[in-house]
mmCIF file of C-alpha atoms in Angstrom:
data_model
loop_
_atom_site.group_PDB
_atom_site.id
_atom_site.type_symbol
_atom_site.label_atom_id
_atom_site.label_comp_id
_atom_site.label_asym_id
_atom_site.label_seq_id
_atom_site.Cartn_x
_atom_site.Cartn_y
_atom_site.Cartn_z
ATOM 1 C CA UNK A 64 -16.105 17.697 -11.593
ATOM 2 C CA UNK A 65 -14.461 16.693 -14.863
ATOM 3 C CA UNK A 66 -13.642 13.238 -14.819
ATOM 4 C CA UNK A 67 -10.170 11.621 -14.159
ATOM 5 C CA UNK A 68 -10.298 10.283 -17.794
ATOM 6 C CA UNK A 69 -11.295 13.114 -19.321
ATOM 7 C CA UNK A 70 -9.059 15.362 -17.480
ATOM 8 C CA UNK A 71 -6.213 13.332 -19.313
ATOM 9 C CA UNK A 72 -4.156 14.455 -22.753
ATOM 10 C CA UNK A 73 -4.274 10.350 -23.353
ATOM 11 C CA UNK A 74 -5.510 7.603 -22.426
ATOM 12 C CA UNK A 75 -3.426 6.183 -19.235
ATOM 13 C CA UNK A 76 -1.971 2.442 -21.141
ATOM 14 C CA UNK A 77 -0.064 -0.292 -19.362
ATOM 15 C CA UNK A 78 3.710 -0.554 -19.724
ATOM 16 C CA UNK A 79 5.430 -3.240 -19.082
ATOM 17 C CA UNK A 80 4.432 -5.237 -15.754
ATOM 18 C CA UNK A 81 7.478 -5.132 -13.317
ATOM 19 C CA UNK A 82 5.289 -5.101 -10.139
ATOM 20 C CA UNK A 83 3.106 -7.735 -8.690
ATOM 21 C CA UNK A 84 1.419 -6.504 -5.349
ATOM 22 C CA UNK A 85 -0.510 -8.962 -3.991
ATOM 23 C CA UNK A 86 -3.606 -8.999 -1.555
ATOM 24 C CA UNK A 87 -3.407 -11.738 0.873
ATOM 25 C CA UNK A 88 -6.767 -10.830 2.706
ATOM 26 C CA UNK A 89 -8.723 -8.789 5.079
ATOM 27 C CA UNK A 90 -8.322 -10.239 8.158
ATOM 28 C CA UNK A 91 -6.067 -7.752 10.229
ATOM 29 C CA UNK A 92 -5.281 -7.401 14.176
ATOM 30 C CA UNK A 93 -5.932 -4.022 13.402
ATOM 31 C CA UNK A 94 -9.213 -1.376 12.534
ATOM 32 C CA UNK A 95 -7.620 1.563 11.435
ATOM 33 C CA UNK A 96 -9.561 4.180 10.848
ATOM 34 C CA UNK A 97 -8.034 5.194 7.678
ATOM 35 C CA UNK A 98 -8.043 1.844 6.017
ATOM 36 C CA UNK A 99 -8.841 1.699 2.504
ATOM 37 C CA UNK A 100 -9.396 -2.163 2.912
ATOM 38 C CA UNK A 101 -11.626 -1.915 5.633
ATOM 39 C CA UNK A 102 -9.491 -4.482 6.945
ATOM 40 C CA UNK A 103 -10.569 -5.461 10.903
ATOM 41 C CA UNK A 104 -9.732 -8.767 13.194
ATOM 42 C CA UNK A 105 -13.516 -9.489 11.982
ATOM 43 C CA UNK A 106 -12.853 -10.214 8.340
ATOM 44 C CA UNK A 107 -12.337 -13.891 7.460
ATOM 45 C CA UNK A 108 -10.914 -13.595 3.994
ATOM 46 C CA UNK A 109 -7.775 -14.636 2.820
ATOM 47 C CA UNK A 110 -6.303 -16.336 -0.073
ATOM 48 C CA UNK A 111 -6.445 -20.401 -0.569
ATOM 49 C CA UNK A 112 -3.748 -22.507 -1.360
ATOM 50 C CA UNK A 113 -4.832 -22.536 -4.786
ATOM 51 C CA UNK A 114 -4.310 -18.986 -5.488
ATOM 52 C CA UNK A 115 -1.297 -19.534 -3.630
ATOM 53 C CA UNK A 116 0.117 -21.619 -5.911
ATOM 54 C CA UNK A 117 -1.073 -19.748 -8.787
ATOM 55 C CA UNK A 118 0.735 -16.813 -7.565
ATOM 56 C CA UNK A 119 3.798 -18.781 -7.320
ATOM 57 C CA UNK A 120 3.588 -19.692 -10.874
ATOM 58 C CA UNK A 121 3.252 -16.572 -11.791
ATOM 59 C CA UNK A 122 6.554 -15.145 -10.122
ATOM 60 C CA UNK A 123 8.189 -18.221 -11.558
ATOM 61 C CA UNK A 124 6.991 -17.850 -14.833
ATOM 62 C CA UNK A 125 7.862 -14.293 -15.620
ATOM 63 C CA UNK A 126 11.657 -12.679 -15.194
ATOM 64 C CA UNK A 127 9.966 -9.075 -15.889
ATOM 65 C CA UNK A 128 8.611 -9.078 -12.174
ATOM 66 C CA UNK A 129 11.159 -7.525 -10.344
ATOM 67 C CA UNK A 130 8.796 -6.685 -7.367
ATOM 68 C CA UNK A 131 6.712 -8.517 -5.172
ATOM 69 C CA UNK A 132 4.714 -6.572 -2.973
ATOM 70 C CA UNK A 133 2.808 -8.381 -0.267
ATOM 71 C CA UNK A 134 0.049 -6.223 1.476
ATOM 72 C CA UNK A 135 -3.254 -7.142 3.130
ATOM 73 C CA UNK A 136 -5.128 -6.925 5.834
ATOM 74 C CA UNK A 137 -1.984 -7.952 8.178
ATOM 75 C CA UNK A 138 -0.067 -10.136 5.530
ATOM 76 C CA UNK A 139 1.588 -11.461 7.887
ATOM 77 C CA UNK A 140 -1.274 -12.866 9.372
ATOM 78 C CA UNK A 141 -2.579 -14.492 6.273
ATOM 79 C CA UNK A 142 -2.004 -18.260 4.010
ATOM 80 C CA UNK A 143 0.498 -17.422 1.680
ATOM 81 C CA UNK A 144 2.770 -15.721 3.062
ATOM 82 C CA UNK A 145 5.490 -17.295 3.597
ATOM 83 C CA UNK A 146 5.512 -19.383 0.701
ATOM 84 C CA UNK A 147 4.999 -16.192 -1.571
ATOM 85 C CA UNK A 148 7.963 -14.189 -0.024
ATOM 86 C CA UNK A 149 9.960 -17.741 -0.197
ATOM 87 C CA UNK A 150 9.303 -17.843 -3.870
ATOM 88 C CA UNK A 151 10.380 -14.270 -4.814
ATOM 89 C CA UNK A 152 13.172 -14.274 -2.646
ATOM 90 C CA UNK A 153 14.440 -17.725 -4.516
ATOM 91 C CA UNK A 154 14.079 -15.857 -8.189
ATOM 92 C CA UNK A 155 16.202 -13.278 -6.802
ATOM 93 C CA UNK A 156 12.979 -10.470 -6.864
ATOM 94 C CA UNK A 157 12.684 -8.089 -4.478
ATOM 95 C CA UNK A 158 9.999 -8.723 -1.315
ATOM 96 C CA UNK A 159 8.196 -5.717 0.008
ATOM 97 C CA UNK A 160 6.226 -6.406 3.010
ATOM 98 C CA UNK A 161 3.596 -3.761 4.467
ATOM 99 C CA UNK A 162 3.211 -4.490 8.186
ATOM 100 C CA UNK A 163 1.482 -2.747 10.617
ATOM 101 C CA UNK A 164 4.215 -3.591 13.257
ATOM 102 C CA UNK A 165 1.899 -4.285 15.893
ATOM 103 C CA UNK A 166 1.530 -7.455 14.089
ATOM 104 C CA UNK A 167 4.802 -8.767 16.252
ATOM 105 C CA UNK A 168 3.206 -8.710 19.452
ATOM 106 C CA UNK A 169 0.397 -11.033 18.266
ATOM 107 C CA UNK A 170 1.371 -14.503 19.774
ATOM 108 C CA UNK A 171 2.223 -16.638 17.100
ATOM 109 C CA UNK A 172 4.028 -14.014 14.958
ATOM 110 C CA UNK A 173 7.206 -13.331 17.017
ATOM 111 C CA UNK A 174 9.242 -14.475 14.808
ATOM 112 C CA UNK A 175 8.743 -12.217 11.719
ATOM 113 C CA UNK A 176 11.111 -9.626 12.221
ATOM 114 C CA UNK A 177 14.044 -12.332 11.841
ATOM 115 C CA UNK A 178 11.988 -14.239 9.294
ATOM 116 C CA UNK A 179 11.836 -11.093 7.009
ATOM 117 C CA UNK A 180 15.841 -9.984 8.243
ATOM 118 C CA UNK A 181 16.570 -13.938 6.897
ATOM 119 C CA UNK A 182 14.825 -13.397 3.458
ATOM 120 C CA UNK A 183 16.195 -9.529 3.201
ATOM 121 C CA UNK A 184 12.290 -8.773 2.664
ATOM 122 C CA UNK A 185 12.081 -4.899 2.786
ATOM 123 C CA UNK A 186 9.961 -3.816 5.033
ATOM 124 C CA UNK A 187 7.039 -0.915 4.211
ATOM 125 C CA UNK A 188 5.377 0.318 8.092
ATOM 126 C CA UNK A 189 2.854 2.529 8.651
ATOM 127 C CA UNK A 190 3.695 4.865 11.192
ATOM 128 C CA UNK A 191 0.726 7.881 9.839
ATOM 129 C CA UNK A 192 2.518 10.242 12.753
ATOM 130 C CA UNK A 193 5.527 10.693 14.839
ATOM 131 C CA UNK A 194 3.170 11.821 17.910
ATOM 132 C CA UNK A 195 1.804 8.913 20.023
ATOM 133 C CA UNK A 196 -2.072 10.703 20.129
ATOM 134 C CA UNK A 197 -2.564 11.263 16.291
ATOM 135 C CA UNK A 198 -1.146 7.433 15.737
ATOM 136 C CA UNK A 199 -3.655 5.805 18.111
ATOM 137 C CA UNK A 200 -6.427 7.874 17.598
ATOM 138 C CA UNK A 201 -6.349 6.507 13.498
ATOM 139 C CA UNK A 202 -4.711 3.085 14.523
ATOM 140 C CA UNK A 203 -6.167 2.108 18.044
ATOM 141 C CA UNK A 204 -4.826 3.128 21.338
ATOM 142 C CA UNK A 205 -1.188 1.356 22.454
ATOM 143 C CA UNK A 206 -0.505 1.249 18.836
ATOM 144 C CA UNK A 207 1.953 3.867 18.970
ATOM 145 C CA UNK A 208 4.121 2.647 21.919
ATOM 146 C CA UNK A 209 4.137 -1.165 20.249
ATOM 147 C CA UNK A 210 5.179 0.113 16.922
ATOM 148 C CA UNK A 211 7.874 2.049 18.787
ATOM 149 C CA UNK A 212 9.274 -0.991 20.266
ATOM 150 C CA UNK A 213 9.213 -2.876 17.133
ATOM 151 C CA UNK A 214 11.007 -0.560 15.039
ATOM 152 C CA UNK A 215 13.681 -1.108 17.657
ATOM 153 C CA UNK A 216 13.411 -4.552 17.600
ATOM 154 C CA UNK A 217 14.115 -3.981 13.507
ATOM 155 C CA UNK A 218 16.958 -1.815 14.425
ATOM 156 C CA UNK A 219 18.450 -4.505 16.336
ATOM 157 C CA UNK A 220 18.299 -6.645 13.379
ATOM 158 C CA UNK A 221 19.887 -4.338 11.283
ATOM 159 C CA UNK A 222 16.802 -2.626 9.273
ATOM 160 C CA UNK A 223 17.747 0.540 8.742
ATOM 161 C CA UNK A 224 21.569 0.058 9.640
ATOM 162 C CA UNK A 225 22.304 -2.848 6.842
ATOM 163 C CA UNK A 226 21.897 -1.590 3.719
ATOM 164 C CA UNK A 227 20.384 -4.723 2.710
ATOM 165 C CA UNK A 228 17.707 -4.887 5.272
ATOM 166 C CA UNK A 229 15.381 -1.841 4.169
ATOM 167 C CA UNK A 230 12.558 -0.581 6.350
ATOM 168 C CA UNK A 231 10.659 2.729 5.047
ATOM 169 C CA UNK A 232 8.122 4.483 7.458
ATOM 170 C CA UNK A 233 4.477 5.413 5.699
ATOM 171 C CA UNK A 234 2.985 8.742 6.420
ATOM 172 C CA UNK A 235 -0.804 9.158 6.439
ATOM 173 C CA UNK A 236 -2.521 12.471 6.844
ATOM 174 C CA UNK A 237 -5.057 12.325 9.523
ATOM 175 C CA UNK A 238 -9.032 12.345 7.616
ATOM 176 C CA UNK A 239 -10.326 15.409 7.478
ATOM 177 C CA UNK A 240 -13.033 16.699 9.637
ATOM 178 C CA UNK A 241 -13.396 20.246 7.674
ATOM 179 C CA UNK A 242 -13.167 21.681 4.302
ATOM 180 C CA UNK A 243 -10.018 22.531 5.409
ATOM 181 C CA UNK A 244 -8.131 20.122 3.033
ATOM 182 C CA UNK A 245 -4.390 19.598 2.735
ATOM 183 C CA UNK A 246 -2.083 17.889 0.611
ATOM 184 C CA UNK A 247 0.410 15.393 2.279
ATOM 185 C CA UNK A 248 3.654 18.108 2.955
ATOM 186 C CA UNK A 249 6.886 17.964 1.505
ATOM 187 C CA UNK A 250 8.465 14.636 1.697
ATOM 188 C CA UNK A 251 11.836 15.459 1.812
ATOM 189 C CA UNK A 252 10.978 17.483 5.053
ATOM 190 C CA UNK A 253 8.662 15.136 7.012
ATOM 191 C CA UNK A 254 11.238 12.733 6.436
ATOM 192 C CA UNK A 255 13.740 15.293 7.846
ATOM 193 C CA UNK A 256 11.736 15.320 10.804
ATOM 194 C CA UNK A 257 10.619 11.782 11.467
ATOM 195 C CA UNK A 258 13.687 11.035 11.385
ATOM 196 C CA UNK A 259 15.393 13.553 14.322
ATOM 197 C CA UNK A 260 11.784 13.027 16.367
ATOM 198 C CA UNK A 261 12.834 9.428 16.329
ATOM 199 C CA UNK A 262 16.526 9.365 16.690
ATOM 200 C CA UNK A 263 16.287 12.187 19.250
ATOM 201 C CA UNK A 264 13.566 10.424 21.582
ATOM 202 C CA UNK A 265 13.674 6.591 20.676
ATOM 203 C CA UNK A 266 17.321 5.887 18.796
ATOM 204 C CA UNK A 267 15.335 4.558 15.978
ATOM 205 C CA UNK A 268 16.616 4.634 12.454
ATOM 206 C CA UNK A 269 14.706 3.797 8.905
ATOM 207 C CA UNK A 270 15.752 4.626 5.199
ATOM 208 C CA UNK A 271 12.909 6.360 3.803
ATOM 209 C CA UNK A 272 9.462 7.969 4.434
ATOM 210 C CA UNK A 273 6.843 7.312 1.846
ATOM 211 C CA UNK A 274 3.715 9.430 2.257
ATOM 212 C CA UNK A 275 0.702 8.699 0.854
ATOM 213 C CA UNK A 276 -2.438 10.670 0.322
ATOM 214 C CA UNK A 277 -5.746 9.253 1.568
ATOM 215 C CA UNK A 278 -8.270 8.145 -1.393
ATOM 216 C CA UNK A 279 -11.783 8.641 -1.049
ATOM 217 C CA UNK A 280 -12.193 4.588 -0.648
ATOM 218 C CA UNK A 281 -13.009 2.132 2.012
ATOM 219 C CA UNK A 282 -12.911 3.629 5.381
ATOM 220 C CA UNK A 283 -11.663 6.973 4.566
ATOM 221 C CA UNK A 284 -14.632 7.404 2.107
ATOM 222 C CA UNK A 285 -17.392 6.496 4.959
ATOM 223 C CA UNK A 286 -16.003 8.808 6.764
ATOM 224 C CA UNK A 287 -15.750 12.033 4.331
ATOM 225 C CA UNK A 288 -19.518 10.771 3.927
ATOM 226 C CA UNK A 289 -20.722 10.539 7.001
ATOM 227 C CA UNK A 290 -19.192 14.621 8.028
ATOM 228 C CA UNK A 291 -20.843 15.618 3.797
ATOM 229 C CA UNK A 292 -17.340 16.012 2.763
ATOM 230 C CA UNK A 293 -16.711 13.304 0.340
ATOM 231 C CA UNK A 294 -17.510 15.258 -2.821
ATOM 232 C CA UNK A 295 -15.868 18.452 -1.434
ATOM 233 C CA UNK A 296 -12.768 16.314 -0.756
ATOM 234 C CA UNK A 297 -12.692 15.200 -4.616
ATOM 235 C CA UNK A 298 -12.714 18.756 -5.909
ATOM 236 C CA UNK A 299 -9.993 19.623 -3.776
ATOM 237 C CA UNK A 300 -7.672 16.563 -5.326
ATOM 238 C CA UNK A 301 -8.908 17.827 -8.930
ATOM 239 C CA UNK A 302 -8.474 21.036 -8.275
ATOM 240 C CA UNK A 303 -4.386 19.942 -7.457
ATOM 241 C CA UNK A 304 -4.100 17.620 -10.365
ATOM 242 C CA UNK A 305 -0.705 17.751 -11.504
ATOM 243 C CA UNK A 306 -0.096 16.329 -15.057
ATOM 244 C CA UNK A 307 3.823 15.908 -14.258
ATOM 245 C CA UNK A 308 2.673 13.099 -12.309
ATOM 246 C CA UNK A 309 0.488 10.810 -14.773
ATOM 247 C CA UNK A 310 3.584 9.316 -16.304
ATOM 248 C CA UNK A 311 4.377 8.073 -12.798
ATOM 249 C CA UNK A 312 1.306 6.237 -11.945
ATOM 250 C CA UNK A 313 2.327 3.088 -10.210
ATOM 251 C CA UNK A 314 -0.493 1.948 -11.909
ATOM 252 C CA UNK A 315 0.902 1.716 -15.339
ATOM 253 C CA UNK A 316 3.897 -0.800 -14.635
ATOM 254 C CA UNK A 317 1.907 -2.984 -11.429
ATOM 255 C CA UNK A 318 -0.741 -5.274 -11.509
ATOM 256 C CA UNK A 319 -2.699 -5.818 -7.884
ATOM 257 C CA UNK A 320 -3.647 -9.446 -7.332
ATOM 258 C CA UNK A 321 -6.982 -10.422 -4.760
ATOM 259 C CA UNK A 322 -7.372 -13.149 -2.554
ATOM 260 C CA UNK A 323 -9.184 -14.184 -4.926
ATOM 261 C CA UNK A 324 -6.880 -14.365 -8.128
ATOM 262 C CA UNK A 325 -8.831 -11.447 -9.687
ATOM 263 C CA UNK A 326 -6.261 -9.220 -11.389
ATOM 264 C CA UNK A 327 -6.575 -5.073 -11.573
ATOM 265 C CA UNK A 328 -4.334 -1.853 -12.080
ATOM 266 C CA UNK A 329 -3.682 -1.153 -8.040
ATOM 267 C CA UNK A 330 -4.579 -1.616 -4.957
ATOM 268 C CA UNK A 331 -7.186 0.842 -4.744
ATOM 269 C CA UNK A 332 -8.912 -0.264 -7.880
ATOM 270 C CA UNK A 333 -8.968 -3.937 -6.225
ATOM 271 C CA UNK A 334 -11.052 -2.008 -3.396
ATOM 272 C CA UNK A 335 -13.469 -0.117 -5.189
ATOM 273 C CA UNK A 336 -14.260 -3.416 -7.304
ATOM 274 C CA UNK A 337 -12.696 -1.912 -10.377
ATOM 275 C CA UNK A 338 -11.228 -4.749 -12.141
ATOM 276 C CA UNK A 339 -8.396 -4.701 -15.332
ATOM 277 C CA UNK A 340 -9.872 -5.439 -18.452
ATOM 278 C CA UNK A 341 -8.385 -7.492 -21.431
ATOM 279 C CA UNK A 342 -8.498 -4.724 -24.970
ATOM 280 C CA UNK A 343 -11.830 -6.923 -25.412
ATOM 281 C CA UNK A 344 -13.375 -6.143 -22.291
ATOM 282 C CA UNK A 345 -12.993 -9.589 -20.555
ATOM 283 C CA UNK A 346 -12.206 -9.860 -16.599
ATOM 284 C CA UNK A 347 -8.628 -10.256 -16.223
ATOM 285 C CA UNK A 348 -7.847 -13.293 -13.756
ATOM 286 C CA UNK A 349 -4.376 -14.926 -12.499
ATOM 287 C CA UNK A 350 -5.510 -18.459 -15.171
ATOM 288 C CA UNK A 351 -6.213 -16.099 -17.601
ATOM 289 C CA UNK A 352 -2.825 -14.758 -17.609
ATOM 290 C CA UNK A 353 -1.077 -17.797 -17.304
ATOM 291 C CA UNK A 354 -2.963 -19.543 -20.123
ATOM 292 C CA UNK A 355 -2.087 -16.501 -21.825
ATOM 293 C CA UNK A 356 1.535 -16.608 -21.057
ATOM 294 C CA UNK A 357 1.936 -12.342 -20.660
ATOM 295 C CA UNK A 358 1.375 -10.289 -18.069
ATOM 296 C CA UNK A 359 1.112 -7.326 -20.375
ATOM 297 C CA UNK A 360 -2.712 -8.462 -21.105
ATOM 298 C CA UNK A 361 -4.043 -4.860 -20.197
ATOM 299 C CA UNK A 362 -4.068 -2.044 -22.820
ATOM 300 C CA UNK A 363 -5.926 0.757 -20.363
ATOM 301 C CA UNK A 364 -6.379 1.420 -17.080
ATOM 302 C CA UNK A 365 -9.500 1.439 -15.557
ATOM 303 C CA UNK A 366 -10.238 5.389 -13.659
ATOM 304 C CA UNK A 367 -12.486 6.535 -11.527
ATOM 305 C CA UNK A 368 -12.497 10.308 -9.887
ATOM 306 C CA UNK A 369 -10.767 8.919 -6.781
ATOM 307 C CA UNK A 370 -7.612 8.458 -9.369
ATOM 308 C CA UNK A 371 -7.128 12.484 -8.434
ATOM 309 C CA UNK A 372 -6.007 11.786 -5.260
ATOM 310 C CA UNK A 373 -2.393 9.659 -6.860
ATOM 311 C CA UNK A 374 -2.325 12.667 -8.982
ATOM 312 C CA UNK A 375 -2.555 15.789 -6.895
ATOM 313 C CA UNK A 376 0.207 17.674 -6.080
ATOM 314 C CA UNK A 377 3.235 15.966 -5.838
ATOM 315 C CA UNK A 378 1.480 12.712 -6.502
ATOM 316 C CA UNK A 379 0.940 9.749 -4.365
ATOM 317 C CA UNK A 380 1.367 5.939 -4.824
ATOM 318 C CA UNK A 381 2.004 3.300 -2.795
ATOM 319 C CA UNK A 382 6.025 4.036 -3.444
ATOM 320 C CA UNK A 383 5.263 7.728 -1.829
ATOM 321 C CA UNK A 384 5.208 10.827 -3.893
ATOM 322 C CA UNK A 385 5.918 10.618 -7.769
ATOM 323 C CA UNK A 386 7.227 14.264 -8.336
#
């Protein structure tokens, strides 16, 4: 393979931070099978009130955020939460929250969907299929029929009906089990039919369908391992590359926060321990910033090979596809 940085015209810079996605944890009422977290109701970690409040300052501090983007594990599930969504939403940002939707029917957590309706938080849910068998055989069985009946329950609140309530469906591809590899397929169509599957057969409505290629990280990388397809896998995203895409890279304008107050260029960086890097080479962390007083502390972004698989095609983020 050539690698992702070397496949490049330039090296991939920061621009200006507008995004702050934040990683409350691991701790999740679900094992997915495609998790890049490796998120599982076993995990125990989650972020303290001290990162917490660090976080907050950090959304207080700096009017270029426009975005905070609150992912885990379950966030829902996790310290933080609330407080973090209660900042943003008070400094007029936007709050994304990426729920499983199962998370509802967990006693204790009832109350979210009006919580998150209250606060206008848009709402990201994985939904990998529109067929009840390929959702619970990556998500767990019953997942399906309880994420069915809480994307009504959103409905009813007026996600997907108020334009101010936003809820936008995730599509995963299933993992693959040959060297038959496929891209994720054209948005605009799956979205097309998603949304007449679910109208037709449940009356459900959402805005938008986001999907999102599975990296070679976490779960989805012991998998390709264990079936010898891992490095197979990575020569099929290089050998889709798409340059049209690099300038795209939610990468460039996000920084991805830990549980830990670690800082690094996305999500899937934060996974594969890949961490952002000051111009001279120190560990970035949320005091470092802060004592710095700019979030625009990062001159390049760390790559790996796995960066092929945002690239490839029409490109893939956590926003959906780029091109």
């Amino acid at each position: 393979m050539t690698p992702f940085a070397e496949r490049l015209k330039s090296p991939l810079t920061k621009q200006p931070i507008t995004i702050l996605q934040v990683n409350l944890g691991k701790r999740c009422n679900l094992a997915c099978t495609h998790c890049h977290v490796d998120a599982s109701p076993q995990r125990t970690e989650e972020m303290s009130d001290i990162i917490v409040d660090r976080v907050i300052q950090l959304i207080h501090a700096f009017p270029q955020i426009h975005t905070v983007d609150l992912t885990g594990g379950a966030p829902e599930l996790l310290n933080g939460f609330k407080p973090i969504l209660e900042a943003t939403v008070a400094e007029g940002k936007q709050a994304i929250v990426r729920s499983n939707l199962t998370i509802y029917f967990v006693p204790g957590y009832a109350d979210i969907p009006a919580y998150c309706a209250q606060h206008r938080a848009r709402i990201v849910a994985s939904l990998p299929c529109y067929l009840a068998d390929n959702v619970d055989k990556m998500r767990g069985k019953g997942t399906f029929d309880a994420s069915i009946q809480a994307l009504q329950w959103l409905n009813r609140l007026g996600y997907g009906i108020d334009p101010n309530l936003q809820i936008d469906l995730v599509y995963n591809p299933p993992i693959p089990t040959s060297t038959d590899f496929r891209l994720t397929p054209d948005r605009v169509a799956l979205e097309r039919d998603y949304k007449a599957f679910l109208k037709a057969h449940f009356d459900i409505c959402f805005n938008q369908l986001l999907p999102i290629t599975n990296l070679p990280i976490g779960r989805t990388k012991f998998q390709l391992e264990h079936q010898q397809l891992y490095q197979p896998y990575l020569q099929f995203l290089e050998s889709h590359h798409n340059p049209d895409t690099v300038s795209h890279l939610m990468c460039r304008n996000q920084l991805s926060i830990d549980y830990l107050g670690n800082i690094y260029d996305c999500d899937f960086n934060q996974m594969a321990n890949l961490p952002s890097l000051t111009p001279t080479g120190e560990l970035l962390t949320i005091d470092r910033l802060l004592a710095a007083g700019t979030l625009d502390a990062i001159g390049k972004v760390q790559t790996q090979d796995y960066c092929y698989g945002c690239t490839a095609g029409s490109g893939s983020s956590c926003g959906g596809a780029l091109v």
